């Protein structure tokens, strides 16, 4: 093992990069040598492959590699945990639906309510309108500028957490269309905010 | 120099991974996002032992492994 590596250290960097191009093509090596400090350690070791220099390189690389592994580990952890969390939350919601008006003996109650979702949706706009959640005056003004449909879609998305698909089923339109309505509505809100609020603030700052 | 991650460094790392965490929140509902954020951070801290136990090769070991693989 040591013979192998000591042979490696007896060449110059240019020669190595030609001879072992696939070694230097590895992302971890590329990233390692991108750091000027690491590159300096590496070239120094090639110039004088003393055991002290090699040890130094070994140690630096080990720390670097360890950091990279930890980083990768955490990134995958975050991603997979979030997916898993959502799955669990979904399952929980599916199994334990919140039923407020069923008495324990009322076993037929649940089945009666299936298919009445649309009725609830009809009332959505009035019951839980977005404007009722908002304390910001400008935001309320901006919301009034939206069309009724845009308002309803936003309400469904933000107050009720429905997905594009579910809303599309309600309107009997395509999810893509709902997505674009949502986008347009948010754009309108943002534009109103930018035009009215920020400009005014800027003015008051300058004046 | 201690090569293993100290707990302070882990917290720094979590801080630096904040954008990644925020992005992953989009995998769930609006209502659950704050819960998820907290749980992710908790999970990372809980797995500190595992993270500290990750082994990394040093340069020579890495190189030797590469060279023997290439020979085959």
PDB file of C-alpha atoms in Angstrom:
ATOM      1  CA  UNK A   1       0.000   0.000   0.000  1.00  0.00           C
ATOM      2  CA  UNK A   2       2.736   2.408   0.910  1.00  0.00           C
ATOM      3  CA  UNK A   3       4.690   1.476  -2.182  1.00  0.00           C
ATOM      4  CA  UNK A   4       1.771   2.334  -4.358  1.00  0.00           C
ATOM      5  CA  UNK A   5       1.309   5.743  -2.869  1.00  0.00           C
ATOM      6  CA  UNK A   6       4.978   6.652  -2.548  1.00  0.00           C
ATOM      7  CA  UNK A   7       5.320   5.986  -6.263  1.00  0.00           C
ATOM      8  CA  UNK A   8       2.483   8.427  -6.791  1.00  0.00           C
ATOM      9  CA  UNK A   9       4.127  11.148  -4.744  1.00  0.00           C
ATOM     10  CA  UNK A  10       7.380  10.983  -6.703  1.00  0.00           C
ATOM     11  CA  UNK A  11       5.888  12.657  -9.771  1.00  0.00           C
ATOM     12  CA  UNK A  12       5.048  16.219 -10.619  1.00  0.00           C
ATOM     13  CA  UNK A  13       1.511  17.536 -10.587  1.00  0.00           C
ATOM     14  CA  UNK A  14       1.305  17.921 -14.381  1.00  0.00           C
ATOM     15  CA  UNK A  15       2.465  14.375 -14.944  1.00  0.00           C
ATOM     16  CA  UNK A  16       0.010  13.034 -12.396  1.00  0.00           C
ATOM     17  CA  UNK A  17      -2.875  14.927 -13.898  1.00  0.00           C
ATOM     18  CA  UNK A  18      -2.129  13.297 -17.241  1.00  0.00           C
ATOM     19  CA  UNK A  19      -1.343   9.851 -15.938  1.00  0.00           C
ATOM     20  CA  UNK A  20      -4.159   9.648 -13.408  1.00  0.00           C
ATOM     21  CA  UNK A  21      -6.737  11.855 -15.090  1.00  0.00           C
ATOM     22  CA  UNK A  22      -9.625   9.772 -13.767  1.00  0.00           C
ATOM     23  CA  UNK A  23      -8.307  10.183 -10.243  1.00  0.00           C
ATOM     24  CA  UNK A  24      -8.341  13.948 -10.568  1.00  0.00           C
ATOM     25  CA  UNK A  25     -11.733  13.811 -12.264  1.00  0.00           C
ATOM     26  CA  UNK A  26     -13.349  12.570  -9.079  1.00  0.00           C
ATOM     27  CA  UNK A  27     -15.564  15.262  -7.574  1.00  0.00           C
ATOM     28  CA  UNK A  28     -14.115  14.904  -4.097  1.00  0.00           C
ATOM     29  CA  UNK A  29     -10.552  15.430  -5.367  1.00  0.00           C
ATOM     30  CA  UNK A  30     -11.597  18.322  -7.577  1.00  0.00           C
ATOM     31  CA  UNK A  31     -13.355  20.046  -4.704  1.00  0.00           C
ATOM     32  CA  UNK A  32     -10.453  19.361  -2.404  1.00  0.00           C
ATOM     33  CA  UNK A  33      -7.942  20.944  -4.755  1.00  0.00           C
ATOM     34  CA  UNK A  34     -10.201  23.890  -5.504  1.00  0.00           C
ATOM     35  CA  UNK A  35      -9.329  25.282  -2.128  1.00  0.00           C
ATOM     36  CA  UNK A  36      -6.030  27.155  -2.616  1.00  0.00           C
ATOM     37  CA  UNK A  37      -4.806  26.131   0.800  1.00  0.00           C
ATOM     38  CA  UNK A  38      -5.361  22.464   0.064  1.00  0.00           C
ATOM     39  CA  UNK A  39      -3.715  22.826  -3.321  1.00  0.00           C
ATOM     40  CA  UNK A  40      -0.699  24.370  -1.652  1.00  0.00           C
ATOM     41  CA  UNK A  41      -0.414  21.483   0.784  1.00  0.00           C
ATOM     42  CA  UNK A  42      -0.753  19.032  -2.077  1.00  0.00           C
ATOM     43  CA  UNK A  43       1.917  20.628  -4.244  1.00  0.00           C
ATOM     44  CA  UNK A  44       4.227  20.998  -1.286  1.00  0.00           C
ATOM     45  CA  UNK A  45       3.862  17.306  -0.603  1.00  0.00           C
ATOM     46  CA  UNK A  46       4.660  16.520  -4.218  1.00  0.00           C
ATOM     47  CA  UNK A  47       7.735  18.772  -4.104  1.00  0.00           C
ATOM     48  CA  UNK A  48       9.113  17.156  -0.992  1.00  0.00           C
ATOM     49  CA  UNK A  49       7.287  13.980  -0.043  1.00  0.00           C
ATOM     50  CA  UNK A  50       8.562  13.839   3.510  1.00  0.00           C
ATOM     51  CA  UNK A  51       6.564  11.874   6.016  1.00  0.00           C
ATOM     52  CA  UNK A  52       5.655  15.101   7.782  1.00  0.00           C
ATOM     53  CA  UNK A  53       4.190  16.589   4.628  1.00  0.00           C
ATOM     54  CA  UNK A  54       2.359  13.401   3.737  1.00  0.00           C
ATOM     55  CA  UNK A  55       0.895  13.198   7.214  1.00  0.00           C
ATOM     56  CA  UNK A  56      -0.246  16.768   6.962  1.00  0.00           C
ATOM     57  CA  UNK A  57      -1.904  16.086   3.613  1.00  0.00           C
ATOM     58  CA  UNK A  58      -3.501  12.926   4.966  1.00  0.00           C
ATOM     59  CA  UNK A  59      -4.934  14.720   7.942  1.00  0.00           C
ATOM     60  CA  UNK A  60      -6.243  17.667   5.930  1.00  0.00           C
ATOM     61  CA  UNK A  61      -7.834  15.411   3.395  1.00  0.00           C
ATOM     62  CA  UNK A  62      -9.402  13.277   6.078  1.00  0.00           C
ATOM     63  CA  UNK A  63     -11.035  16.272   7.698  1.00  0.00           C
ATOM     64  CA  UNK A  64     -12.193  17.543   4.340  1.00  0.00           C
ATOM     65  CA  UNK A  65     -13.628  14.178   3.349  1.00  0.00           C
ATOM     66  CA  UNK A  66     -15.295  13.795   6.714  1.00  0.00           C
ATOM     67  CA  UNK A  67     -16.922  17.204   6.364  1.00  0.00           C
ATOM     68  CA  UNK A  68     -18.155  16.348   2.892  1.00  0.00           C
ATOM     69  CA  UNK A  69     -19.637  13.089   4.104  1.00  0.00           C
ATOM     70  CA  UNK A  70     -21.382  14.772   7.014  1.00  0.00           C
ATOM     71  CA  UNK A  71     -22.772  17.399   4.693  1.00  0.00           C
ATOM     72  CA  UNK A  72     -24.081  14.807   2.288  1.00  0.00           C
ATOM     73  CA  UNK A  73     -25.512  12.791   5.142  1.00  0.00           C
ATOM     74  CA  UNK A  74     -27.380  15.763   6.507  1.00  0.00           C
ATOM     75  CA  UNK A  75     -28.718  16.814   3.120  1.00  0.00           C
ATOM     76  CA  UNK A  76     -30.173  13.371   2.507  1.00  0.00           C
ATOM     77  CA  UNK A  77     -31.475  13.261   6.052  1.00  0.00           C
ATOM     78  CA  UNK A  78     -33.307  16.536   5.581  1.00  0.00           C
ATOM     79  CA  UNK A  79     -34.802  15.501   2.284  1.00  0.00           C
ATOM     80  CA  UNK A  80     -35.910  12.015   3.215  1.00  0.00           C
ATOM     81  CA  UNK A  81     -37.115  13.041   6.623  1.00  0.00           C
ATOM     82  CA  UNK A  82     -39.330  15.736   5.143  1.00  0.00           C
ATOM     83  CA  UNK A  83     -40.836  13.296   2.637  1.00  0.00           C
ATOM     84  CA  UNK A  84     -41.372  10.776   5.378  1.00  0.00           C
ATOM     85  CA  UNK A  85     -42.874  13.354   7.686  1.00  0.00           C
ATOM     86  CA  UNK A  86     -45.401  14.350   5.059  1.00  0.00           C
ATOM     87  CA  UNK A  87     -46.350  10.728   4.499  1.00  0.00           C
ATOM     88  CA  UNK A  88     -46.915  10.242   8.190  1.00  0.00           C
ATOM     89  CA  UNK A  89     -48.944  13.433   8.513  1.00  0.00           C
ATOM     90  CA  UNK A  90     -51.073  12.430   5.541  1.00  0.00           C
ATOM     91  CA  UNK A  91     -51.721   9.008   7.002  1.00  0.00           C
ATOM     92  CA  UNK A  92     -52.633  10.554  10.307  1.00  0.00           C
ATOM     93  CA  UNK A  93     -55.099  12.876   8.649  1.00  0.00           C
ATOM     94  CA  UNK A  94     -56.596  10.066   6.607  1.00  0.00           C
ATOM     95  CA  UNK A  95     -57.122   7.865   9.621  1.00  0.00           C
ATOM     96  CA  UNK A  96     -58.263  10.395  12.141  1.00  0.00           C
ATOM     97  CA  UNK A  97     -60.430  12.835  10.307  1.00  0.00           C
ATOM     98  CA  UNK A  98     -61.760  15.623  12.421  1.00  0.00           C
ATOM     99  CA  UNK A  99     -65.486  15.045  12.768  1.00  0.00           C
ATOM    100  CA  UNK A 100     -67.100  17.695  14.861  1.00  0.00           C
ATOM    101  CA  UNK A 101     -70.805  17.024  14.634  1.00  0.00           C
ATOM    102  CA  UNK A 102     -71.095  13.257  14.866  1.00  0.00           C
ATOM    103  CA  UNK A 103     -72.411  11.670  18.004  1.00  0.00           C
ATOM    104  CA  UNK A 104     -70.777   8.376  18.979  1.00  0.00           C
ATOM    105  CA  UNK A 105     -73.910   6.353  18.158  1.00  0.00           C
ATOM    106  CA  UNK A 106     -74.280   8.066  14.844  1.00  0.00           C
ATOM    107  CA  UNK A 107     -72.459   5.433  12.809  1.00  0.00           C
ATOM    108  CA  UNK A 108     -74.176   6.375   9.600  1.00  0.00           C
ATOM    109  CA  UNK A 109     -73.023   9.953   9.978  1.00  0.00           C
ATOM    110  CA  UNK A 110     -69.731   9.575   8.235  1.00  0.00           C
ATOM    111  CA  UNK A 111     -71.112   7.906   5.168  1.00  0.00           C
ATOM    112  CA  UNK A 112     -73.802  10.542   4.873  1.00  0.00           C
ATOM    113  CA  UNK A 113     -71.269  13.241   4.649  1.00  0.00           C
ATOM    114  CA  UNK A 114     -69.353  11.677   1.801  1.00  0.00           C
ATOM    115  CA  UNK A 115     -70.186  13.540  -1.341  1.00  0.00           C
ATOM    116  CA  UNK A 116     -71.208  16.681   0.470  1.00  0.00           C
ATOM    117  CA  UNK A 117     -67.750  18.143   0.135  1.00  0.00           C
ATOM    118  CA  UNK A 118     -68.884  20.335  -2.721  1.00  0.00           C
ATOM    119  CA  UNK A 119     -71.513  21.974  -0.552  1.00  0.00           C
ATOM    120  CA  UNK A 120     -68.843  22.906   1.909  1.00  0.00           C
ATOM    121  CA  UNK A 121     -66.724  24.223  -0.897  1.00  0.00           C
ATOM    122  CA  UNK A 122     -69.557  26.470  -2.011  1.00  0.00           C
ATOM    123  CA  UNK A 123     -69.484  28.253   1.286  1.00  0.00           C
ATOM    124  CA  UNK A 124     -65.750  28.414   1.438  1.00  0.00           C
ATOM    125  CA  UNK A 125     -65.408  31.879   0.070  1.00  0.00           C
ATOM    126  CA  UNK A 126     -67.740  33.363   2.664  1.00  0.00           C
ATOM    127  CA  UNK A 127     -66.783  31.328   5.703  1.00  0.00           C
ATOM    128  CA  UNK A 128     -63.082  31.570   5.717  1.00  0.00           C
ATOM    129  CA  UNK A 129     -62.245  34.347   3.381  1.00  0.00           C
ATOM    130  CA  UNK A 130     -58.624  35.302   3.133  1.00  0.00           C
ATOM    131  CA  UNK A 131     -59.418  38.901   3.996  1.00  0.00           C
ATOM    132  CA  UNK A 132     -60.641  37.814   7.418  1.00  0.00           C
ATOM    133  CA  UNK A 133     -57.134  36.568   8.249  1.00  0.00           C
ATOM    134  CA  UNK A 134     -55.403  39.709   7.239  1.00  0.00           C
ATOM    135  CA  UNK A 135     -54.662  42.629   9.466  1.00  0.00           C
ATOM    136  CA  UNK A 136     -52.626  44.573   6.964  1.00  0.00           C
ATOM    137  CA  UNK A 137     -54.646  47.343   5.347  1.00  0.00           C
ATOM    138  CA  UNK A 138     -52.764  47.384   2.071  1.00  0.00           C
ATOM    139  CA  UNK A 139     -53.081  43.640   1.776  1.00  0.00           C
ATOM    140  CA  UNK A 140     -56.841  43.892   2.195  1.00  0.00           C
ATOM    141  CA  UNK A 141     -56.922  46.521  -0.546  1.00  0.00           C
ATOM    142  CA  UNK A 142     -54.811  44.323  -2.767  1.00  0.00           C
ATOM    143  CA  UNK A 143     -57.113  41.380  -2.162  1.00  0.00           C
ATOM    144  CA  UNK A 144     -60.107  43.432  -3.262  1.00  0.00           C
ATOM    145  CA  UNK A 145     -58.442  44.002  -6.590  1.00  0.00           C
ATOM    146  CA  UNK A 146     -58.473  40.292  -7.340  1.00  0.00           C
ATOM    147  CA  UNK A 147     -61.267  38.707  -9.315  1.00  0.00           C
ATOM    148  CA  UNK A 148     -63.745  36.556  -7.432  1.00  0.00           C
ATOM    149  CA  UNK A 149     -62.240  33.414  -8.829  1.00  0.00           C
ATOM    150  CA  UNK A 150     -58.689  34.370  -7.974  1.00  0.00           C
ATOM    151  CA  UNK A 151     -59.831  35.153  -4.478  1.00  0.00           C
ATOM    152  CA  UNK A 152     -61.588  31.830  -4.146  1.00  0.00           C
ATOM    153  CA  UNK A 153     -58.597  29.905  -5.438  1.00  0.00           C
ATOM    154  CA  UNK A 154     -56.247  31.632  -3.025  1.00  0.00           C
ATOM    155  CA  UNK A 155     -58.666  30.994  -0.184  1.00  0.00           C
ATOM    156  CA  UNK A 156     -58.817  27.339  -1.045  1.00  0.00           C
ATOM    157  CA  UNK A 157     -55.055  27.097  -1.226  1.00  0.00           C
ATOM    158  CA  UNK A 158     -54.082  29.066   1.838  1.00  0.00           C
ATOM    159  CA  UNK A 159     -57.031  28.755   4.204  1.00  0.00           C
ATOM    160  CA  UNK A 160     -57.922  25.174   3.448  1.00  0.00           C
ATOM    161  CA  UNK A 161     -54.634  23.797   2.168  1.00  0.00           C
ATOM    162  CA  UNK A 162     -56.209  22.161  -0.860  1.00  0.00           C
ATOM    163  CA  UNK A 163     -53.944  21.017  -3.649  1.00  0.00           C
ATOM    164  CA  UNK A 164     -54.128  22.251  -7.226  1.00  0.00           C
ATOM    165  CA  UNK A 165     -55.613  18.922  -8.176  1.00  0.00           C
ATOM    166  CA  UNK A 166     -58.449  19.142  -5.692  1.00  0.00           C
ATOM    167  CA  UNK A 167     -59.300  22.690  -6.685  1.00  0.00           C
ATOM    168  CA  UNK A 168     -59.204  21.712 -10.327  1.00  0.00           C
ATOM    169  CA  UNK A 169     -61.683  18.917  -9.603  1.00  0.00           C
ATOM    170  CA  UNK A 170     -63.994  21.436  -7.973  1.00  0.00           C
ATOM    171  CA  UNK A 171     -63.924  23.856 -10.897  1.00  0.00           C
ATOM    172  CA  UNK A 172     -63.687  21.001 -13.389  1.00  0.00           C
ATOM    173  CA  UNK A 173     -60.630  22.548 -14.911  1.00  0.00           C
ATOM    174  CA  UNK A 174     -57.072  21.410 -15.322  1.00  0.00           C
ATOM    175  CA  UNK A 175     -54.610  21.652 -12.429  1.00  0.00           C
ATOM    176  CA  UNK A 176     -52.324  23.636 -14.703  1.00  0.00           C
ATOM    177  CA  UNK A 177     -54.976  26.284 -15.070  1.00  0.00           C
ATOM    178  CA  UNK A 178     -55.418  26.518 -11.304  1.00  0.00           C
ATOM    179  CA  UNK A 179     -51.697  26.821 -10.923  1.00  0.00           C
ATOM    180  CA  UNK A 180     -51.596  29.704 -13.372  1.00  0.00           C
ATOM    181  CA  UNK A 181     -54.545  31.437 -11.701  1.00  0.00           C
ATOM    182  CA  UNK A 182     -52.724  31.206  -8.412  1.00  0.00           C
ATOM    183  CA  UNK A 183     -49.567  32.537  -9.956  1.00  0.00           C
ATOM    184  CA  UNK A 184     -51.406  35.459 -11.548  1.00  0.00           C
ATOM    185  CA  UNK A 185     -53.149  36.285  -8.303  1.00  0.00           C
ATOM    186  CA  UNK A 186     -49.937  36.274  -6.302  1.00  0.00           C
ATOM    187  CA  UNK A 187     -48.283  38.365  -8.957  1.00  0.00           C
ATOM    188  CA  UNK A 188     -51.086  40.894  -8.704  1.00  0.00           C
ATOM    189  CA  UNK A 189     -50.752  41.056  -4.929  1.00  0.00           C
ATOM    190  CA  UNK A 190     -47.020  41.461  -5.155  1.00  0.00           C
ATOM    191  CA  UNK A 191     -47.337  44.157  -7.774  1.00  0.00           C
ATOM    192  CA  UNK A 192     -49.828  46.096  -5.694  1.00  0.00           C
ATOM    193  CA  UNK A 193     -47.514  45.855  -2.756  1.00  0.00           C
ATOM    194  CA  UNK A 194     -44.487  46.929  -4.720  1.00  0.00           C
ATOM    195  CA  UNK A 195     -46.304  49.822  -6.365  1.00  0.00           C
ATOM    196  CA  UNK A 196     -48.162  51.155  -3.360  1.00  0.00           C
ATOM    197  CA  UNK A 197     -46.308  50.273  -0.228  1.00  0.00           C
ATOM    198  CA  UNK A 198     -42.655  50.278  -1.167  1.00  0.00           C
ATOM    199  CA  UNK A 199     -42.813  53.334  -3.338  1.00  0.00           C
ATOM    200  CA  UNK A 200     -44.505  55.227  -0.554  1.00  0.00           C
ATOM    201  CA  UNK A 201     -41.960  54.072   1.957  1.00  0.00           C
ATOM    202  CA  UNK A 202     -39.131  55.097  -0.294  1.00  0.00           C
ATOM    203  CA  UNK A 203     -40.677  58.505  -0.756  1.00  0.00           C
ATOM    204  CA  UNK A 204     -41.092  59.035   2.941  1.00  0.00           C
ATOM    205  CA  UNK A 205     -37.484  58.020   3.469  1.00  0.00           C
ATOM    206  CA  UNK A 206     -36.208  60.425   0.885  1.00  0.00           C
ATOM    207  CA  UNK A 207     -38.387  63.256   2.066  1.00  0.00           C
TER     208      UNK A 207
ATOM    209  CA  UNK B   1      -6.714  19.220  15.536  1.00  0.00           C
ATOM    210  CA  UNK B   2      -9.853  17.324  16.355  1.00  0.00           C
ATOM    211  CA  UNK B   3     -11.307  15.851  13.216  1.00  0.00           C
ATOM    212  CA  UNK B   4     -14.686  15.001  14.687  1.00  0.00           C
ATOM    213  CA  UNK B   5     -17.455  17.498  14.677  1.00  0.00           C
ATOM    214  CA  UNK B   6     -18.029  19.348  17.912  1.00  0.00           C
ATOM    215  CA  UNK B   7     -21.569  20.126  18.988  1.00  0.00           C
ATOM    216  CA  UNK B   8     -21.081  23.827  18.316  1.00  0.00           C
ATOM    217  CA  UNK B   9     -19.930  23.043  14.804  1.00  0.00           C
ATOM    218  CA  UNK B  10     -22.991  20.899  14.305  1.00  0.00           C
ATOM    219  CA  UNK B  11     -25.200  23.833  15.230  1.00  0.00           C
ATOM    220  CA  UNK B  12     -23.279  26.044  12.812  1.00  0.00           C
ATOM    221  CA  UNK B  13     -23.758  23.430  10.136  1.00  0.00           C
ATOM    222  CA  UNK B  14     -27.486  23.292  10.785  1.00  0.00           C
ATOM    223  CA  UNK B  15     -27.542  27.064  10.487  1.00  0.00           C
ATOM    224  CA  UNK B  16     -25.758  26.904   7.155  1.00  0.00           C
ATOM    225  CA  UNK B  17     -28.151  24.228   5.942  1.00  0.00           C
ATOM    226  CA  UNK B  18     -31.132  26.410   6.733  1.00  0.00           C
ATOM    227  CA  UNK B  19     -31.985  27.141   3.079  1.00  0.00           C
ATOM    228  CA  UNK B  20     -31.984  23.433   2.365  1.00  0.00           C
ATOM    229  CA  UNK B  21     -34.308  22.842   5.294  1.00  0.00           C
ATOM    230  CA  UNK B  22     -36.613  25.625   4.162  1.00  0.00           C
ATOM    231  CA  UNK B  23     -36.751  24.099   0.722  1.00  0.00           C
ATOM    232  CA  UNK B  24     -37.636  20.699   2.096  1.00  0.00           C
ATOM    233  CA  UNK B  25     -40.567  22.223   3.972  1.00  0.00           C
ATOM    234  CA  UNK B  26     -42.325  22.492   0.641  1.00  0.00           C
ATOM    235  CA  UNK B  27     -42.790  18.754   0.808  1.00  0.00           C
ATOM    236  CA  UNK B  28     -45.600  19.195   3.280  1.00  0.00           C
ATOM    237  CA  UNK B  29     -48.667  21.286   4.037  1.00  0.00           C
ATOM    238  CA  UNK B  30     -48.629  24.890   5.160  1.00  0.00           C
ATOM    239  CA  UNK B  31     -50.013  23.867   8.506  1.00  0.00           C
ATOM    240  CA  UNK B  32     -47.264  21.351   9.203  1.00  0.00           C
ATOM    241  CA  UNK B  33     -44.263  23.352   8.075  1.00  0.00           C
ATOM    242  CA  UNK B  34     -43.189  24.768  11.395  1.00  0.00           C
ATOM    243  CA  UNK B  35     -43.539  21.360  13.000  1.00  0.00           C
ATOM    244  CA  UNK B  36     -41.440  19.826  10.278  1.00  0.00           C
ATOM    245  CA  UNK B  37     -38.721  22.436  10.575  1.00  0.00           C
ATOM    246  CA  UNK B  38     -38.429  21.797  14.265  1.00  0.00           C
ATOM    247  CA  UNK B  39     -38.463  18.054  13.838  1.00  0.00           C
ATOM    248  CA  UNK B  40     -35.763  18.116  11.189  1.00  0.00           C
ATOM    249  CA  UNK B  41     -33.457  20.096  13.439  1.00  0.00           C
ATOM    250  CA  UNK B  42     -34.235  17.802  16.333  1.00  0.00           C
ATOM    251  CA  UNK B  43     -33.558  14.777  14.179  1.00  0.00           C
ATOM    252  CA  UNK B  44     -30.171  16.121  13.116  1.00  0.00           C
ATOM    253  CA  UNK B  45     -29.174  16.808  16.689  1.00  0.00           C
ATOM    254  CA  UNK B  46     -30.392  13.398  17.760  1.00  0.00           C
ATOM    255  CA  UNK B  47     -28.255  11.767  15.114  1.00  0.00           C
ATOM    256  CA  UNK B  48     -25.123  13.480  16.386  1.00  0.00           C
ATOM    257  CA  UNK B  49     -23.651  10.173  17.520  1.00  0.00           C
ATOM    258  CA  UNK B  50     -24.163   8.706  14.097  1.00  0.00           C
ATOM    259  CA  UNK B  51     -22.629  11.725  12.418  1.00  0.00           C
ATOM    260  CA  UNK B  52     -19.624  11.614  14.721  1.00  0.00           C
ATOM    261  CA  UNK B  53     -19.162   7.930  13.906  1.00  0.00           C
ATOM    262  CA  UNK B  54     -18.844   8.519  10.160  1.00  0.00           C
ATOM    263  CA  UNK B  55     -15.436   7.335   9.030  1.00  0.00           C
ATOM    264  CA  UNK B  56     -13.423   9.014   6.314  1.00  0.00           C
ATOM    265  CA  UNK B  57     -10.242   7.739   4.709  1.00  0.00           C
ATOM    266  CA  UNK B  58      -7.090   9.855   4.671  1.00  0.00           C
ATOM    267  CA  UNK B  59      -5.405  10.818   1.435  1.00  0.00           C
ATOM    268  CA  UNK B  60      -3.120   7.813   1.183  1.00  0.00           C
ATOM    269  CA  UNK B  61      -5.903   5.363   1.952  1.00  0.00           C
ATOM    270  CA  UNK B  62      -8.126   7.011  -0.601  1.00  0.00           C
ATOM    271  CA  UNK B  63      -5.381   6.976  -3.200  1.00  0.00           C
ATOM    272  CA  UNK B  64      -4.442   3.358  -2.500  1.00  0.00           C
ATOM    273  CA  UNK B  65      -8.039   2.272  -2.853  1.00  0.00           C
ATOM    274  CA  UNK B  66      -8.294   4.105  -6.145  1.00  0.00           C
ATOM    275  CA  UNK B  67      -5.092   2.579  -7.471  1.00  0.00           C
ATOM    276  CA  UNK B  68      -6.023  -0.980  -6.527  1.00  0.00           C
ATOM    277  CA  UNK B  69      -9.438  -0.534  -8.103  1.00  0.00           C
ATOM    278  CA  UNK B  70      -7.835   0.733 -11.278  1.00  0.00           C
ATOM    279  CA  UNK B  71      -5.533  -2.270 -11.472  1.00  0.00           C
ATOM    280  CA  UNK B  72      -8.368  -4.751 -11.449  1.00  0.00           C
TER     281      UNK B  72
END
